[in-house]
Coordinates of C-alpha atoms and ligand atoms in Angstrom, one line a residue:
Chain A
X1 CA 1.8 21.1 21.7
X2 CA -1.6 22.2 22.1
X3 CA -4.4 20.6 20.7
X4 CA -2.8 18.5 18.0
X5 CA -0.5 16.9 20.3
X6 CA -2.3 13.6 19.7
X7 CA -2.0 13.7 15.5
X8 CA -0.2 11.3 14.1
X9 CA 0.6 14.0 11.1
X10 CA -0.6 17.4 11.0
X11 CA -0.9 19.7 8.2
X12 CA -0.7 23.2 9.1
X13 CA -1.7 26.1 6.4
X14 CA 0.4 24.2 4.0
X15 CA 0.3 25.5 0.3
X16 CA 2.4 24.8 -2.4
X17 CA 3.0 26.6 -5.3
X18 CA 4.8 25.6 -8.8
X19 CA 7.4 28.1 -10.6
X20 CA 6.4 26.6 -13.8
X21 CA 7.3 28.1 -17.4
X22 CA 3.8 29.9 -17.7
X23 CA 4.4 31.6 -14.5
X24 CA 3.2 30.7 -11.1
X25 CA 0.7 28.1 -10.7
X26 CA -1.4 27.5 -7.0
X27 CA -1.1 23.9 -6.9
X28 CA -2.4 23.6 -3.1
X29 CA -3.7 26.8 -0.9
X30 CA -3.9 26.7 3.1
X31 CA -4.7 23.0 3.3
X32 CA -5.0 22.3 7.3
X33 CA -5.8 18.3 8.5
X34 CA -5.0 16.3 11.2
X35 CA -4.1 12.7 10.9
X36 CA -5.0 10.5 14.5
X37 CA -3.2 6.7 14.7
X38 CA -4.7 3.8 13.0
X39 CA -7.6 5.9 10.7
X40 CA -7.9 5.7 7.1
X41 CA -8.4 8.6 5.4
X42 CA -9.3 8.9 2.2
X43 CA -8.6 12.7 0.1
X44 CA -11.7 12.8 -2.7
X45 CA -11.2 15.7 -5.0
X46 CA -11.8 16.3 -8.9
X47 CA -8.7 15.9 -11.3
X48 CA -6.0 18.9 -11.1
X49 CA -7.3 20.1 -8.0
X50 CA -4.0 19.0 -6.1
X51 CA -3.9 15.4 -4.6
X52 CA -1.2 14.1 -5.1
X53 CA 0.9 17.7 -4.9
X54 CA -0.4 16.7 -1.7
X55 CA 1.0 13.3 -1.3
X56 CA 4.0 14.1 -2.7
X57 CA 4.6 16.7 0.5
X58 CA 3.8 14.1 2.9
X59 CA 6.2 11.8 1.7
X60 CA 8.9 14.4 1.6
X61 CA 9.5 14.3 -2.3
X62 CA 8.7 17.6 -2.4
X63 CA 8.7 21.1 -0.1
X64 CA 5.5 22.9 1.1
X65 CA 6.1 27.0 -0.1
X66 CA 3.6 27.6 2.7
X67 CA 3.0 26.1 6.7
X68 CA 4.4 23.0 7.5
X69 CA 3.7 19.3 7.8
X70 CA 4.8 17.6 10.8
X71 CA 4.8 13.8 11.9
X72 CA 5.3 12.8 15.3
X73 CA 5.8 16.7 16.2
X74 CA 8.8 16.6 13.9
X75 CA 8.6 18.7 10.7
X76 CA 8.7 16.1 7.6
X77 CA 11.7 17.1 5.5
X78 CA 12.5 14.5 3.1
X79 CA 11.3 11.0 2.0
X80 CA 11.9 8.1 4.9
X81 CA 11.2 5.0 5.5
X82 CA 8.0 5.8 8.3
X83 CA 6.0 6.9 5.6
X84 CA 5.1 3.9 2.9
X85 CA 4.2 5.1 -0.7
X86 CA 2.1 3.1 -2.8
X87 CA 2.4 4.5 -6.1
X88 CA -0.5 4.6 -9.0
X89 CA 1.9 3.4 -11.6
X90 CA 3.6 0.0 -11.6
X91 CA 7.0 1.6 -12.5
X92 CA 8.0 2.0 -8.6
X93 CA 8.6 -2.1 -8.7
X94 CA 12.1 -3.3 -8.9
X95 CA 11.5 -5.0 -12.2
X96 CA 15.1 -7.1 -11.8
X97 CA 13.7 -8.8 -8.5
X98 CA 11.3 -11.4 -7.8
X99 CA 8.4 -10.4 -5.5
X100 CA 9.9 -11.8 -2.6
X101 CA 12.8 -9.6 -3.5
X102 CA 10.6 -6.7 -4.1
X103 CA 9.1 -6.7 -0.7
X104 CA 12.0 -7.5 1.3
X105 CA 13.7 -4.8 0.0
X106 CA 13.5 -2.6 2.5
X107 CA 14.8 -5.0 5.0
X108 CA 17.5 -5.1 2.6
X109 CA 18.8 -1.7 3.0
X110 CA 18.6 -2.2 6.8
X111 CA 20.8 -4.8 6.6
X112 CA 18.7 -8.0 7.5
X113 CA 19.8 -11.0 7.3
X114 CA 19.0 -13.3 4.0
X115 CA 17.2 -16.0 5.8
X116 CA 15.5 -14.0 8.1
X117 CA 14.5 -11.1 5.8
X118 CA 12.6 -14.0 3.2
X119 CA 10.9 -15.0 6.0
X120 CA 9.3 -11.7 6.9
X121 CA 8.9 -10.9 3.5
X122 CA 7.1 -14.6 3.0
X123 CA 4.5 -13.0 5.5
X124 CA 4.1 -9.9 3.7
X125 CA 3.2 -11.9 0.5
X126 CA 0.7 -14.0 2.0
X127 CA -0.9 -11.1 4.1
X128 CA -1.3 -9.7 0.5
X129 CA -2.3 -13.1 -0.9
X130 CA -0.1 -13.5 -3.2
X131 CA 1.3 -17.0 -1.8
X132 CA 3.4 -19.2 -4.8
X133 CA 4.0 -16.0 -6.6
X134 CA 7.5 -15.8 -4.3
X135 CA 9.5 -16.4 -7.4
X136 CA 7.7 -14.2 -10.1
X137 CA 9.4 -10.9 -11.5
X138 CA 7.0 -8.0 -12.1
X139 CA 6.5 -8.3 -16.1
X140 CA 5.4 -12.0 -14.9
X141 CA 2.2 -10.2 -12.7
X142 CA -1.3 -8.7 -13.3
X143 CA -1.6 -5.3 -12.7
X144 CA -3.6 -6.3 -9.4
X145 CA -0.8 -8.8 -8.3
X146 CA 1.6 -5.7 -8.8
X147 CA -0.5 -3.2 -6.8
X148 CA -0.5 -6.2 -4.1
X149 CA 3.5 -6.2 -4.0
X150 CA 3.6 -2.4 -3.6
X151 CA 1.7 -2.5 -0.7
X152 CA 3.2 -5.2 1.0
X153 CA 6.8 -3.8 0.5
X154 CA 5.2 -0.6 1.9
X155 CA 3.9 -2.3 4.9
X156 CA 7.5 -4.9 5.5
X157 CA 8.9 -1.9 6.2
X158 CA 6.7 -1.4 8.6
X159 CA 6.7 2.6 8.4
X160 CA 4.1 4.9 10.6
X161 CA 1.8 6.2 7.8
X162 CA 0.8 4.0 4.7
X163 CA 0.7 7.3 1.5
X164 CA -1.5 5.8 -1.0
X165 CA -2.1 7.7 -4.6
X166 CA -5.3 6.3 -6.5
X167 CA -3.2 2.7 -6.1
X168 CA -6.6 0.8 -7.8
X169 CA -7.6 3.3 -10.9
X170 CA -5.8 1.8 -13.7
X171 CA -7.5 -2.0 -12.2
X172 CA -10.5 -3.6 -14.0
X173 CA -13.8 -3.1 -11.5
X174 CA -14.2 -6.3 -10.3
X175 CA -10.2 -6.9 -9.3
X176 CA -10.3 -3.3 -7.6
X177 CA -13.3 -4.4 -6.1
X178 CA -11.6 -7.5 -4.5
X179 CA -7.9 -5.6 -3.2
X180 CA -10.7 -2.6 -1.8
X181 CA -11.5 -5.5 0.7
X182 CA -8.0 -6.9 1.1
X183 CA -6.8 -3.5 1.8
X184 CA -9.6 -2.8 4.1
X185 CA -8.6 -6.2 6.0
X186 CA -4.8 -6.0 5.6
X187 CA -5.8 -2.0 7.8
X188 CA -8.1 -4.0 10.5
X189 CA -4.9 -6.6 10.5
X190 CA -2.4 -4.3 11.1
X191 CA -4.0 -1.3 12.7
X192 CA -1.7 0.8 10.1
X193 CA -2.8 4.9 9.4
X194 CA -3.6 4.8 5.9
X195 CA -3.5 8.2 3.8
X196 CA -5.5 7.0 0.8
X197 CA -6.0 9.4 -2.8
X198 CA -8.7 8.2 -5.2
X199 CA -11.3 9.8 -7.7
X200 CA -13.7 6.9 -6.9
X201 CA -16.4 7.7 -4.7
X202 CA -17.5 4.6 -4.2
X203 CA -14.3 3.6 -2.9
X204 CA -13.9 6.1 -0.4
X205 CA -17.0 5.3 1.4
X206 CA -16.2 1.6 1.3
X207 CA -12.9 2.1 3.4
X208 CA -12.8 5.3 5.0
X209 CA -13.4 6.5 8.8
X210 CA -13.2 9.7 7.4
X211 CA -13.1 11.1 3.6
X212 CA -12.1 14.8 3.1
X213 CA -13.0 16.4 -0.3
X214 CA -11.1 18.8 -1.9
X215 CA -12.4 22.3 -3.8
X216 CA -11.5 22.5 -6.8
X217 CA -8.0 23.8 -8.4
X218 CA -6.1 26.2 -8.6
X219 CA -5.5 26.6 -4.9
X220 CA -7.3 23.1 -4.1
X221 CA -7.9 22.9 -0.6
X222 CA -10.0 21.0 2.2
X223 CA -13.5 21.6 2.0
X224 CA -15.0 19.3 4.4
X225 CA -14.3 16.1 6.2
X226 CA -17.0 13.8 6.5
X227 CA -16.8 11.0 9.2
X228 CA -18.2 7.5 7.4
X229 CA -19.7 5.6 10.5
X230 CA -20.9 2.1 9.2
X231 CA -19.2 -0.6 10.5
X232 CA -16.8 -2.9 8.9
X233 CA -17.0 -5.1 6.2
X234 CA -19.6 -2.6 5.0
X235 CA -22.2 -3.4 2.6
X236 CA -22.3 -1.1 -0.5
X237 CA -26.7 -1.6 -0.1
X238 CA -27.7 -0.6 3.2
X239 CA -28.9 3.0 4.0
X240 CA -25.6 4.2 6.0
X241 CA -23.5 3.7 3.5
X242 CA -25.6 5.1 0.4
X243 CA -26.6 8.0 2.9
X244 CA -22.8 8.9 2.8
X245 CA -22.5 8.0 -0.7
X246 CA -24.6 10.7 -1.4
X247 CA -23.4 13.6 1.1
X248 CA -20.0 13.1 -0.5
X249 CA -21.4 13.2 -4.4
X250 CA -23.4 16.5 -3.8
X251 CA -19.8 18.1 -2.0
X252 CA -17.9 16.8 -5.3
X253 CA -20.6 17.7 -8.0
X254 CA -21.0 21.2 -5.9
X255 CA -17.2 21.3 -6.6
X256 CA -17.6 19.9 -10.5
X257 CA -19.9 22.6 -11.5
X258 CA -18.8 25.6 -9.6
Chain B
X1 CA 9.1 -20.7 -25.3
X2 CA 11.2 -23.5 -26.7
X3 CA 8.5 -24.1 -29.4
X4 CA 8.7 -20.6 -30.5
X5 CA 12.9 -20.6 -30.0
X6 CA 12.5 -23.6 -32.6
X7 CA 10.3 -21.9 -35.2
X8 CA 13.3 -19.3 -35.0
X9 CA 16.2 -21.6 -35.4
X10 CA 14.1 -23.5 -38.3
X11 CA 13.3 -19.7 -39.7
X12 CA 17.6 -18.8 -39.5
X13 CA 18.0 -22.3 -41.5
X14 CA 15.8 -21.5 -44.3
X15 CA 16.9 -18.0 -44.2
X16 CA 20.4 -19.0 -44.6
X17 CA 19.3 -21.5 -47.5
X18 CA 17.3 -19.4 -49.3
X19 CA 20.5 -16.7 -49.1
X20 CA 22.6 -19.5 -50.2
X21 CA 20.0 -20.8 -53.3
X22 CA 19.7 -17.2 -54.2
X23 CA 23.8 -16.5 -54.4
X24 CA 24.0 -20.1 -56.2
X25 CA 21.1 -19.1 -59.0
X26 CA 22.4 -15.7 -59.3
X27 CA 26.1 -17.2 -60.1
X28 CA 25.5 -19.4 -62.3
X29 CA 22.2 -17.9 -64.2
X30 CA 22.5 -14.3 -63.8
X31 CA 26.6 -13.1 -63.9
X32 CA 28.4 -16.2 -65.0
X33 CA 31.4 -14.9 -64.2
X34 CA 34.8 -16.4 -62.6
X35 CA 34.7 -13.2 -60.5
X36 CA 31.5 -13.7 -58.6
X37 CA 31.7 -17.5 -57.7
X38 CA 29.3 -19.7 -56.6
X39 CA 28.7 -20.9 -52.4
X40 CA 30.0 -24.2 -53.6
X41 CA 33.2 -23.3 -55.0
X42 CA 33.5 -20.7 -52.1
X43 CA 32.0 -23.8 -49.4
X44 CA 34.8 -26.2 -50.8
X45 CA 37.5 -23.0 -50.5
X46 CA 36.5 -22.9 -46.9
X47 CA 36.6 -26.2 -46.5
X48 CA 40.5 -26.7 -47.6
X49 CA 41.2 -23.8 -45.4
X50 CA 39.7 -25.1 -42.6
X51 CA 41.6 -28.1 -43.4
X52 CA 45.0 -26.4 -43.7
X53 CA 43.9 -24.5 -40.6
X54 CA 44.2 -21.5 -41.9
X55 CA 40.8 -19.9 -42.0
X56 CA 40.6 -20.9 -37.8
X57 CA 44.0 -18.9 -37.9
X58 CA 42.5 -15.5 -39.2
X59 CA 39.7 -16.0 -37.5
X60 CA 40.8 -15.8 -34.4
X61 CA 43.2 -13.6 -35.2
X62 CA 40.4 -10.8 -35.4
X63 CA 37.9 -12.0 -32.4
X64 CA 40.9 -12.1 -30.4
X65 CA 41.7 -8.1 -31.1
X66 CA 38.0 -7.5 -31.3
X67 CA 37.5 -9.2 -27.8
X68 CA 40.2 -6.9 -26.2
X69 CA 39.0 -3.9 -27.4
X70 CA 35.6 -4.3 -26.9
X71 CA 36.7 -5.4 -22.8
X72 CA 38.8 -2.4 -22.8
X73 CA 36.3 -0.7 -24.3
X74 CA 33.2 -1.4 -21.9
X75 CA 35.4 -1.7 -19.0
X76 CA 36.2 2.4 -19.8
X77 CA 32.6 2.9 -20.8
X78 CA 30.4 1.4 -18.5
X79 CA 31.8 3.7 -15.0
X80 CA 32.1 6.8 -17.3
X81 CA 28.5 5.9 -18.4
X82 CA 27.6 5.8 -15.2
X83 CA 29.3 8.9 -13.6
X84 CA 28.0 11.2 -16.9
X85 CA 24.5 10.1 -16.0
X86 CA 24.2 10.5 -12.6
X87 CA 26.2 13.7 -11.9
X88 CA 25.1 16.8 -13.5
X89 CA 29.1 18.3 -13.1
X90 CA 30.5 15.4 -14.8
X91 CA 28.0 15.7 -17.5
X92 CA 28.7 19.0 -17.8
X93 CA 32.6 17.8 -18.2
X94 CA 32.9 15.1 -20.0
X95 CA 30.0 15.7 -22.7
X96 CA 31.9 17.4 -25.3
X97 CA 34.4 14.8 -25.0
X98 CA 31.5 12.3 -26.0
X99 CA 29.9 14.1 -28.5
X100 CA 33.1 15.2 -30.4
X101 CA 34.8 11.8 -30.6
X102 CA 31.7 10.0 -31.9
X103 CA 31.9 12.2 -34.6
X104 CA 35.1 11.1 -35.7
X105 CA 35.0 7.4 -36.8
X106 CA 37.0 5.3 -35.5
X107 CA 38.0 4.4 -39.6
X108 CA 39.1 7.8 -39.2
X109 CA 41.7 7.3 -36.7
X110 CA 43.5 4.4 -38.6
X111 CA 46.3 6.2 -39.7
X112 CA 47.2 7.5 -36.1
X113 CA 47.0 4.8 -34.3
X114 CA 49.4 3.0 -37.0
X115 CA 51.5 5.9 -36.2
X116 CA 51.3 5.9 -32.6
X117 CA 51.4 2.2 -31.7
X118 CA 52.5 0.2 -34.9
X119 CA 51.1 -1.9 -37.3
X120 CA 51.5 -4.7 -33.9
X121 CA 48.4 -5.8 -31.7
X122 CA 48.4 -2.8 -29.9
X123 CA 46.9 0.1 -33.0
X124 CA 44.2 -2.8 -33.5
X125 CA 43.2 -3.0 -30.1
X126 CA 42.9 0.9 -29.7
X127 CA 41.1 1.5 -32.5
X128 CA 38.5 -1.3 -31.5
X129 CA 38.7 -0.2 -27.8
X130 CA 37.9 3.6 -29.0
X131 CA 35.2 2.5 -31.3
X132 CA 33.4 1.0 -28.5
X133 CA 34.0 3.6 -25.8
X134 CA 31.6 5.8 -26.9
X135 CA 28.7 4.1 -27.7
X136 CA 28.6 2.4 -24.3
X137 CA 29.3 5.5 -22.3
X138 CA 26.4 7.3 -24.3
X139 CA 23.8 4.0 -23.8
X140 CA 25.1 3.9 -20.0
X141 CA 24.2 7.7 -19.5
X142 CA 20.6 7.3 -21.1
X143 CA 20.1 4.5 -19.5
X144 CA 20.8 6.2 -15.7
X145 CA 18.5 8.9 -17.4
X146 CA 15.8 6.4 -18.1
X147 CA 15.5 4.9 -14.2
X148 CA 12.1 5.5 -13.5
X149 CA 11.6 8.1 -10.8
X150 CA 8.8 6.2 -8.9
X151 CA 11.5 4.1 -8.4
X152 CA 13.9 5.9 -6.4
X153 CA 10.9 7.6 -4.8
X154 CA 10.3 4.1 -3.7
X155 CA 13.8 3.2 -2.8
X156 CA 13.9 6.4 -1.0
X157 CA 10.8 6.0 1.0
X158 CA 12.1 3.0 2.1
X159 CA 14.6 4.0 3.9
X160 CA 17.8 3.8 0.7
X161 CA 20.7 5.9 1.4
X162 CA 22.1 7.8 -2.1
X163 CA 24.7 4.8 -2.0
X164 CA 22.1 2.3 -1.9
X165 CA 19.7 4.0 -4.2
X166 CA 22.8 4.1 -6.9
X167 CA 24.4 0.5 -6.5
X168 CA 20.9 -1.3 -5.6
X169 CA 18.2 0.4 -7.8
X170 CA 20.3 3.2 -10.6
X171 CA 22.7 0.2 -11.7
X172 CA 20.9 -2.8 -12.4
X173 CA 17.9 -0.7 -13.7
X174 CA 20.8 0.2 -16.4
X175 CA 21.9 -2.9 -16.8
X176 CA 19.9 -3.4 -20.1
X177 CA 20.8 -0.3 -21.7
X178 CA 24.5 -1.1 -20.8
X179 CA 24.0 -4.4 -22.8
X180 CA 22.5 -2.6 -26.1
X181 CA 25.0 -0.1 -26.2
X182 CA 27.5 -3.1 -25.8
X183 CA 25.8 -4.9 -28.6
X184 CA 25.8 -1.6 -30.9
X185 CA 29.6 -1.5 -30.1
X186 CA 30.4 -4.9 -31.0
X187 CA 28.7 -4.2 -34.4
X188 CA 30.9 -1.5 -34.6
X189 CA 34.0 -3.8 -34.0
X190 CA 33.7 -6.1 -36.6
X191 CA 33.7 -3.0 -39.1
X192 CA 36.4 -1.0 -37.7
X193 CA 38.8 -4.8 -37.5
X194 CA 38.3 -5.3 -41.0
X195 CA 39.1 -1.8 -42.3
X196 CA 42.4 -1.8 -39.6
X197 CA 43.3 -5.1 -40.8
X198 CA 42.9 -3.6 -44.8
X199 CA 45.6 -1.3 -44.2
X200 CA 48.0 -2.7 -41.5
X201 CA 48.3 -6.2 -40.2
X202 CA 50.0 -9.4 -40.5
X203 CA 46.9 -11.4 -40.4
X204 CA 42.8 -11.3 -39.5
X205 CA 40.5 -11.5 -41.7
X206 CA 40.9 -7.9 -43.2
X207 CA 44.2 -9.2 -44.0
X208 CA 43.1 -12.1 -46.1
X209 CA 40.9 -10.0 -48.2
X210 CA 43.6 -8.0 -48.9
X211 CA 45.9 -10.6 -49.8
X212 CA 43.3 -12.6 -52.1
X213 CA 42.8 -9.2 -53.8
X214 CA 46.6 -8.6 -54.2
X215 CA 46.7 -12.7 -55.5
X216 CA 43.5 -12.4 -57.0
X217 CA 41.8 -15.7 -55.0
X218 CA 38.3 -14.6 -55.5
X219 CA 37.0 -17.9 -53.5
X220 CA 39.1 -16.6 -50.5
X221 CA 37.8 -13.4 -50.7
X222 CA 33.9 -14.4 -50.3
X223 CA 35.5 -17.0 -47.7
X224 CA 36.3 -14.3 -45.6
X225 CA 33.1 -12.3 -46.5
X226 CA 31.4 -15.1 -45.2
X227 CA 33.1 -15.7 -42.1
X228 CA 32.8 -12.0 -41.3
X229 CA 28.9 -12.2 -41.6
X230 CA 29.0 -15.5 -39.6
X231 CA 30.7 -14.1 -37.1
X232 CA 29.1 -11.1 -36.8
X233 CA 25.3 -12.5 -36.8
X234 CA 26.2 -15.4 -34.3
X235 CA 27.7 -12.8 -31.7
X236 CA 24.7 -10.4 -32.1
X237 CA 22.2 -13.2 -31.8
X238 CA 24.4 -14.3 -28.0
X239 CA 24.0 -10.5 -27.2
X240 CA 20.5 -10.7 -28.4
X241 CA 19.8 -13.7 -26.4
X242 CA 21.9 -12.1 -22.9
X243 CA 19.6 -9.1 -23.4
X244 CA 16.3 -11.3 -23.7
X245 CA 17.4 -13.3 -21.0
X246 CA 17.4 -9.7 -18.6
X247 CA 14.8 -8.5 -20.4
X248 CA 11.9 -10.5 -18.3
X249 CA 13.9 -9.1 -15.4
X250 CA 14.4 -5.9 -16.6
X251 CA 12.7 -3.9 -18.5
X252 CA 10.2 -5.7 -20.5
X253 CA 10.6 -2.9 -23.3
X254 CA 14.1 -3.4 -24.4
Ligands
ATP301 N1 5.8 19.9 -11.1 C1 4.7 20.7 -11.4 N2 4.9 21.9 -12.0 C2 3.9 22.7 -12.3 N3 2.6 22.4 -12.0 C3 2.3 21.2 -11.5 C4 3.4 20.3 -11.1 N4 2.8 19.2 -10.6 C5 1.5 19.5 -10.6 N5 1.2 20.7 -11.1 C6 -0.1 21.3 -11.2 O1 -0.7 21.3 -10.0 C7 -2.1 21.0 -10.1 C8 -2.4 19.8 -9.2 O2 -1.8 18.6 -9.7 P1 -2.0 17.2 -9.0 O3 -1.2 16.3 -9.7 O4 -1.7 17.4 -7.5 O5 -3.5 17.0 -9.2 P2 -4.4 15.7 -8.7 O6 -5.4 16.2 -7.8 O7 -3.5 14.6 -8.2 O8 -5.1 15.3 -10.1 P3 -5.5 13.8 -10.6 O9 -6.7 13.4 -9.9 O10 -5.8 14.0 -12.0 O11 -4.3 12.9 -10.4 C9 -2.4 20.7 -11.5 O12 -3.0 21.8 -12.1 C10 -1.0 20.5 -12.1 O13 -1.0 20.9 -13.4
MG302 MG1 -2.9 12.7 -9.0

């Protein structure tokens, strides 16, 4: 056990390394983290450098070619149902179910009961404030309203780690603005660990307990992890948050110009 | 909605009267002939066939083959469809099967089928059935290889067994490229009845042209021109409509 018997998910040396066409690319190099219960991380790193690679390991969609990723002391070995994706893209929605359907899906697969399963489901959609939208199918949503359904079908399932991959970059400022503060409430709420990707600096020191940021690709891997104190709801003026706003802009310009 | 689904029904109208107007001033201005009559000697035609119940006769006589077929037809394609695009072995298998029948028309295969089953129901029914196997199982296939991966990543991660991830997220995701294919088919029908009514049938539409040419009854010739187009736009328009209907559903694409 050791030291890390408390993490929630540790990531040990893990590397992963494509067999592409052009030979051999170092997507992610010796990338070591732990994860503790109930903190939201957020992963800052410039474009290519190997984020979602990352992601994509802790969900289980694909294998580490170097160390190993383990949750709960058990080594992760294929996409489950205790670690919630949120995808960046709106193409993970079932687009031939209404978004009651959508979020009660996974309740579905285990077999829940109709009436039962709407009614947790009903709570998902109002925790995500979406309330009269029951009966909408996706093409019938904003692209905020979408991003809201993936995240409460992630959480009705109600898995151990919440995997989220730049969910807000494709949303106008102001409506990313308003789901940054939903999400951050939805996390007090439910006291869910959330693994959280984004480019958006801005955004990582509005929601994080801790950001790491990545060095630059090939061979992207953890260059520091920076512990944001101010409380919660924070305000994006006062002097702790803009004092971390700038520690983590000179770590990623450091990264942009090297 | 509805206002829009209006402008289109008032759009068919004067589409169809302007086709009309167009076929009347080109009969009687342009080829003044007693071999290209006008709609209103051809309407009237129609009309005494209808009457005599004659036209209904034929009429039925090819949906009711084309129906069959097509069933047959999608009821074959749809689970090959579906096996060829979500196993890599049966791919493997079956794909030269696919792409070497759709090569041969099914026009083409008139003369066995009269050989094999007769000039009956039965050669009719095949050769619509075979016409429409193989454009469904190829739209099926695609469309299993069109399901978004996010969203069997998402199925997956929460908690969907292969089973699951194949009858609850592979399947209905295809559903609208099922219903294309099936529309492409049924396209396909109304060709292939005419030409296998042409060369062996005891009624049908293809059989009435035939006859009229034999008898030289030019009206019931464009009668059953007509009908054929008829036919054929209002049963594309329903799949049209079936398609739309998904497609808020589905994907909004399609
Ligand atoms: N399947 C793959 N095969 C080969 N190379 C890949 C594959 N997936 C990713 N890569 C490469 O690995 C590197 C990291 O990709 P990744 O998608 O993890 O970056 P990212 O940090 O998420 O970038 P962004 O912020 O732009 O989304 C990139 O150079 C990319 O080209
Ligand atoms: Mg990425």
């Amino acid at each position: 056990m050791g030291g890390r018997g408390l993490a929630l998910v540790a990531l040990d040396q893990v590397g992963k390394t494509y067999a592409g066409r052009g030979g051999a690319w170092e997507a992610v190099r010796s990338f070591t983290l732990d994860l503790q219960e109930g903190e939201f991380f957020c992963l800052l790193g410039t474009s290519g450098c190997g984020k979602t690679t990352l992601l994509n390991m802790l969900a289980g969609f694909e294998r580490p070619t170097a160390g190993r990723i383990l949750l709960d002391g058990a080594s992760v070995s294929g996409p489950g149902a205790d670690r919630g994706v949120v995808f960046q893209g709106h193409d993970s929605l079932f687009d031939w179910l209404t978004a009651l359907d959508n979020i009660g899906f996974g309740l579905r697969l285990r077999g829940m009961g109709r009436r039962e399963r709407r009614e947790k489901a009903g709570h998902f959609l109002k925790l995500v404030g979406l309330s009269g939208q029951e009966g909408k199918h996706p093409s019938e949503l904003s692209g905020g309203m979408k991003q809201r359904i993936q995240i409460a079908r992630a959480l009705a399932a109600d898995p151990r780690i919440l995997l989220m991959d730049e969910p807000f970059g494709a949303l106008d400022a102001l409506t990313r603005a308003t789901l940054q503060g939903e999400l951050s409430r939805i996390w007090k709420e439910t006291g869910k660990t959330v693994f959280f990707i984004t480019h958006d600096i801005e955004e990582a020191c509005a929601l994080a307990t801790r950001i790491g940021v990545m060095t630059r690709g090939p061979g992207g891997t953890l260059k520091a992890v920076i512990p944001v104190d101010p409380p919660f709801p924070r305000d994006r003026t006062s002097d702790g948050f803009m004092a971390v706003f700038r520690q983590v802009h000179a770590l990623i310009h450091a990264e942009l110009a090297a | 909605m509805s206002e829009s689904r209006l402008g289109t029904v008032l759009g068919y109208l004067a589409g169809f009267a302007l086709l009309f107007l167009v076929w009347h001033l080109a009969a009687t201005w342009l080829v003044r002939s007693a071999l290209f009559p006008g709609p209103l000697p051809v309407l009237e035609r129609a009309w005494a066939l209808i009457e005599d119940d004659i036209l209904q006769e034929q009429v039925l006589a090819s949906l009711r083959r084309i129906l069959q077929g097509f069933l047959i037809g999608s009821a074959v394609g749809i689970p090959v469809g579906l096996a060829i695009g979500s196993f890599r072995p049966v791919r493997a298998l079956l794909e030269p099967w696919t792409e070497f029948f759709r090569f041969i028309p099914a026009v083409a295969m008139i003369t066995v089928s009269v050989i094999w089953f007769g000039i009956g129901e039965e050669s009719k029914v095949f050769l619509i059935a075979y016409t429409t196997v193989f454009v469904v199982i190829i739209a099926t296939a695609a469309g299993v290889g069109a399901v978004a991966r996010d969203k069997i990543r998402a199925a997956q991660c929460l908690g969907a067994s292969r089973l699951q991830i194949f009858a609850l997220v592979a399947l209905p995701a295809t559903v609208p490229y099922i219903l294309t294919g099936m529309r492409l088919a049924m396209a396909n029908a109304f060709v292939t009845i005419v030409a296998a009514e042409l060369v062996a049938s005891n009624d049908g539409l293809g059989k009435m042209l035939w006859d009229a040419r034999l008898f030289m009854q030019i009206e019931d010739i464009f009668v059953a021109l007509l009908a054929l187009g008829l036919l054929g736009f209002t049963t594309d328009r329903l799949f049209r409509l079936a398609i739309r209907a998904f497609a808020g559903r589905f994907n909004p694409t399609m």
